[in-house]
Short mmCIF file of N, CA and C in Angstrom, two decimals:
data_model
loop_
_atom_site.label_atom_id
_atom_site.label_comp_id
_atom_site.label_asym_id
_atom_site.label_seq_id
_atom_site.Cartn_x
_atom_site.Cartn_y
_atom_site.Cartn_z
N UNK L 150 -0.27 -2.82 -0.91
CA UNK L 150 1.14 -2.78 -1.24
C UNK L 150 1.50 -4.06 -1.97
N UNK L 151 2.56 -3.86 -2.84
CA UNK L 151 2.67 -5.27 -3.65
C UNK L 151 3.84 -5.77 -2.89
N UNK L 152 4.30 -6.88 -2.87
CA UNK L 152 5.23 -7.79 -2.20
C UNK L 152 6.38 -7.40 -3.10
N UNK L 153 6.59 -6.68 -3.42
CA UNK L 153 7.84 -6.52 -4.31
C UNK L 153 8.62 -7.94 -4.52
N UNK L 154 8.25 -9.05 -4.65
CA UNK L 154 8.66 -10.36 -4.79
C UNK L 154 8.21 -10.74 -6.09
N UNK L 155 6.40 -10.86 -6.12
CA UNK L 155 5.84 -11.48 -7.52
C UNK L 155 5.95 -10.45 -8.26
N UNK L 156 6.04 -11.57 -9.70
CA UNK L 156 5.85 -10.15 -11.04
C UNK L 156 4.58 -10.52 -11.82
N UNK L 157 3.59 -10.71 -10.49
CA UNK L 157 2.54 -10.05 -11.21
C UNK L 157 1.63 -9.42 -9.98
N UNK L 158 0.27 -8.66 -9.86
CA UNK L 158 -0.44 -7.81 -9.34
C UNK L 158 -1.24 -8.74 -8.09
N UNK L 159 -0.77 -8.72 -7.35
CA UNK L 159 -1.45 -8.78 -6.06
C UNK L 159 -2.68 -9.62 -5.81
N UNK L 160 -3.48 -10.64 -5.43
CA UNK L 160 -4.54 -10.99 -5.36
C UNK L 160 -5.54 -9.79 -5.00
N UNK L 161 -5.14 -9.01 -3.70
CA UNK L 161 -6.09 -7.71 -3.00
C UNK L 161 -6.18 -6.99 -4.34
N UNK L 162 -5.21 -7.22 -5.31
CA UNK L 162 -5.67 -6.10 -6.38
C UNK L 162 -6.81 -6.30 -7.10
N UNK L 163 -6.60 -7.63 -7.69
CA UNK L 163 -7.75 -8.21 -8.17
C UNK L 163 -9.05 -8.47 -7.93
N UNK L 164 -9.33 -8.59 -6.81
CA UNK L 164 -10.18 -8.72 -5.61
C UNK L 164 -10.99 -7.25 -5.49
N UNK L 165 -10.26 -6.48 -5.29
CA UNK L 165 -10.80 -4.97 -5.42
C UNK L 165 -11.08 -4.45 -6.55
N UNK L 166 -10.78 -5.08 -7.51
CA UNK L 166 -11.13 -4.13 -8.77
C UNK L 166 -12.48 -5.90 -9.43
N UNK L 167 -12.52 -6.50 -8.55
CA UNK L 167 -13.76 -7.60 -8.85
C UNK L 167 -15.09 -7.03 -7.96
N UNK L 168 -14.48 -6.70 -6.40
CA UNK L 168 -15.53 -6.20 -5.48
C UNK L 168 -15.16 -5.22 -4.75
N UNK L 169 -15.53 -3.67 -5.17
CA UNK L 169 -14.57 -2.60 -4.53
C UNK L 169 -14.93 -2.70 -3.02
N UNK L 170 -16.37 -3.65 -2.17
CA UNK L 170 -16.58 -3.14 -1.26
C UNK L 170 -15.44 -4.40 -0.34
N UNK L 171 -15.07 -2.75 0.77
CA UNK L 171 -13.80 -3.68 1.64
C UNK L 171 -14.24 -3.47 2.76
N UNK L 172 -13.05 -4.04 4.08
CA UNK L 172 -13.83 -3.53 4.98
C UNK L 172 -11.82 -3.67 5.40
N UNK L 173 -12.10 -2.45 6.28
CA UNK L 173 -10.36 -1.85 6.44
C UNK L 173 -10.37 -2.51 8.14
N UNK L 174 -9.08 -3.04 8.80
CA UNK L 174 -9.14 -3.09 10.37
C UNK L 174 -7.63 -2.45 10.42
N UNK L 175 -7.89 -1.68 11.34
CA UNK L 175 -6.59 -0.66 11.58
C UNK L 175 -6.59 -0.35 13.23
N UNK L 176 -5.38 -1.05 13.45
CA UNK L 176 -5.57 -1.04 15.09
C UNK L 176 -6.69 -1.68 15.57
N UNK L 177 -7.79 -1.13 16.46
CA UNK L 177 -8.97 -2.16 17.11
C UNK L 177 -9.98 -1.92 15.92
N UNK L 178 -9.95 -0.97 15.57
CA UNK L 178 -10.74 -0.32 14.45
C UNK L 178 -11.37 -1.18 13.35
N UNK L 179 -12.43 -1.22 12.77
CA UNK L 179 -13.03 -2.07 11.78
C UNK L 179 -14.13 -0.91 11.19
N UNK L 180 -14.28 -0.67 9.58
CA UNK L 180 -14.95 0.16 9.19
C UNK L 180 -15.02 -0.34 7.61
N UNK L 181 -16.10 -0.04 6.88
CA UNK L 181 -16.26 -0.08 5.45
C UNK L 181 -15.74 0.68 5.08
N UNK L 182 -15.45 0.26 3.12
CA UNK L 182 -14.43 1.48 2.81
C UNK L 182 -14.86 0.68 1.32
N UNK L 183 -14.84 1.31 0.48
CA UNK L 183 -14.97 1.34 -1.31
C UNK L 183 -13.15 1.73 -1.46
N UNK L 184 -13.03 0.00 -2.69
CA UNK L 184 -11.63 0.47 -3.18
C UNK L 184 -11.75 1.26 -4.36
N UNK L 185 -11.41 2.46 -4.50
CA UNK L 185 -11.28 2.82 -5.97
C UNK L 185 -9.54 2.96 -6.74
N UNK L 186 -9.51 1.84 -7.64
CA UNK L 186 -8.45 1.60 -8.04
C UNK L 186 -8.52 2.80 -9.48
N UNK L 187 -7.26 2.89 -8.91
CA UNK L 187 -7.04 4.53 -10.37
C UNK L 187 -6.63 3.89 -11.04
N UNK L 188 -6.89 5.04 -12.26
CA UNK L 188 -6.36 4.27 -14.04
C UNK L 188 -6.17 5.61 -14.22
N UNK L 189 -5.85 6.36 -15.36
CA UNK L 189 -5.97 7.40 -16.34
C UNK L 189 -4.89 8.06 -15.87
N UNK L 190 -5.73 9.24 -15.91
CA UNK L 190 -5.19 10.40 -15.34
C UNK L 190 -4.83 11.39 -13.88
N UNK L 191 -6.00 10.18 -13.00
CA UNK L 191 -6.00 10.49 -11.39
C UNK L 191 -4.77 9.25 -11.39
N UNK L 192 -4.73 8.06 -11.79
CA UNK L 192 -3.29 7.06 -11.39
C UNK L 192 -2.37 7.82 -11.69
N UNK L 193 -2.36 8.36 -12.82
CA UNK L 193 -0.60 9.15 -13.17
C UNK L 193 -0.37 10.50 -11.95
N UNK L 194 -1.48 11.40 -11.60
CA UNK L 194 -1.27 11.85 -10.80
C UNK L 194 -0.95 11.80 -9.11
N UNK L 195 -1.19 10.55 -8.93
CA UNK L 195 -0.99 9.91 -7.88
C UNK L 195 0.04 9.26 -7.51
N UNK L 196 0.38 9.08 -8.48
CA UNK L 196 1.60 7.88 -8.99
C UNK L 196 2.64 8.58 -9.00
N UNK L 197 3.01 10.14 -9.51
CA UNK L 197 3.89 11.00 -9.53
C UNK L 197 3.94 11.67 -7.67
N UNK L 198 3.24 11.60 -7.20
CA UNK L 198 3.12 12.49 -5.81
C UNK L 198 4.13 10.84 -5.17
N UNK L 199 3.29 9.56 -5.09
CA UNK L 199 3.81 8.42 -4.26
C UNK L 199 5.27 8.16 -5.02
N UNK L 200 5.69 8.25 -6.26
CA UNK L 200 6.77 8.14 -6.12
C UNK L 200 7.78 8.80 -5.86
N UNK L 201 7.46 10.32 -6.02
CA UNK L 201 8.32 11.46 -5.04
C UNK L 201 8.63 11.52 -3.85
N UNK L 202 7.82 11.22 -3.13
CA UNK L 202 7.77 10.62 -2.08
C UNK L 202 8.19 9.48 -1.18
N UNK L 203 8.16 8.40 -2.38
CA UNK L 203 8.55 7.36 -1.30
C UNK L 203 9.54 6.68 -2.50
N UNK L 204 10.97 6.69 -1.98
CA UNK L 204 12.68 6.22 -2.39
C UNK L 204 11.90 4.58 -2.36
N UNK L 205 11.45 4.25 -1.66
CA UNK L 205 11.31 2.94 -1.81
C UNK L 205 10.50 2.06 -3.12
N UNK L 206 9.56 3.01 -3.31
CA UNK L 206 8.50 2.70 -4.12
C UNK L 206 9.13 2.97 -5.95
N UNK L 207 9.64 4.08 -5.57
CA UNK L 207 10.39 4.38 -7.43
C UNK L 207 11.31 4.01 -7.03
N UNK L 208 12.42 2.85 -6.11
CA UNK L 208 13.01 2.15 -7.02
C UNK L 208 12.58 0.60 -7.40
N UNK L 209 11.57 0.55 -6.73
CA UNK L 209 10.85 -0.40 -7.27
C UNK L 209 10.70 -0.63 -8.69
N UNK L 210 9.40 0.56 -8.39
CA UNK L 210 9.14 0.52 -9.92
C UNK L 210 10.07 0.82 -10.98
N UNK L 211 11.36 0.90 -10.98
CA UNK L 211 12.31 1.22 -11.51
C UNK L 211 12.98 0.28 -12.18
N UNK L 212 12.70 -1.10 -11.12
CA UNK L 212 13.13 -1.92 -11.34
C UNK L 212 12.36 -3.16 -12.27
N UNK L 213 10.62 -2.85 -12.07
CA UNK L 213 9.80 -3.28 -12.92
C UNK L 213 9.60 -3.09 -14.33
N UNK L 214 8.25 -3.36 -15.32
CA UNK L 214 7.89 -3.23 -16.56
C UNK L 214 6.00 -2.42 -16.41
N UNK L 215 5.47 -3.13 -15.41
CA UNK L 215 4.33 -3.10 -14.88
C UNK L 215 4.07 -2.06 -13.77
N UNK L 216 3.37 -1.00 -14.43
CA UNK L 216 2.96 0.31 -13.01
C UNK L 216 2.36 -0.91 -11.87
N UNK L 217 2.28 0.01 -11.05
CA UNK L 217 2.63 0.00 -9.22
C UNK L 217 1.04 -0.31 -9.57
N UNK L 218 0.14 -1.21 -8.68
CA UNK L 218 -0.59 -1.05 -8.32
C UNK L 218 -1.08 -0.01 -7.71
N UNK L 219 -2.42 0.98 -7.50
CA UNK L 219 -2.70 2.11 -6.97
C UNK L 219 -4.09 1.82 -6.52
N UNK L 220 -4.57 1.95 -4.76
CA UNK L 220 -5.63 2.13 -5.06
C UNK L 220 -6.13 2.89 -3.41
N UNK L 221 -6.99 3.74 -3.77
CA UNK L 221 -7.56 4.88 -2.61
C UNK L 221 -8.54 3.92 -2.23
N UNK L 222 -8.86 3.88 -0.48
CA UNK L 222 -9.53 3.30 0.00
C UNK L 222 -10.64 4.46 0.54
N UNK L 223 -11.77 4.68 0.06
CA UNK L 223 -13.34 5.74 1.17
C UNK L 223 -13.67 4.96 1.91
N UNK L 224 -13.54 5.61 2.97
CA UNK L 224 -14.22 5.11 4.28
C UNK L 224 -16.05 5.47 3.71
N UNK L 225 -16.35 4.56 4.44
CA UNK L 225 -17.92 4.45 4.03
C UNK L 225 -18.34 5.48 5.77
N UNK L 226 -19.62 6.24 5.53
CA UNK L 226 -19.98 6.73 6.28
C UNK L 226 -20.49 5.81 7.26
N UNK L 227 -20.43 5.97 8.81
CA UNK L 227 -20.74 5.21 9.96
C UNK L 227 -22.68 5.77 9.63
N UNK L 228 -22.78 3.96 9.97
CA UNK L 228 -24.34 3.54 9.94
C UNK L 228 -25.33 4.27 10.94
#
């Protein structure tokens, strides 16, 4: 998520699109996960569903110049 504060892209963004491999902790939970940051035609489609969806996010970006950061996290299969 971007801080809706800076106007520019996130360090995690950068970071993920330098080294997609992440590792997610959610609750006690800890697991690998590949970031795949969208571009094209899967971002615009994605991008249309999250901002229908979320009042918060299109008026964000509403309020920006620069699309929303986007990026799907895969859980990596358990070892």
């Amino acid at each position: 998520m971007s801080s809706f504060i800076e106007d520019r892209y996130p360090a995690w963004y950068h970071n993920a699109k330098a080294d997609p491999r992440v590792t997610i902790e959610l609750g006690g939970e800890k697991f690998a996960a590949t970031a795949d940051v969208l571009t094209g035609e899967r971002y615009d489609e994605f991008a249309a569903w999250a901002l229908a969806e979320n009042s918060l996010l299109a008026e964000y970006q509403a309020k920006v110049d620069k699309p929303l950061p986007l990026v799907v996290l895969i859980r990596a299969e358990p070892e």
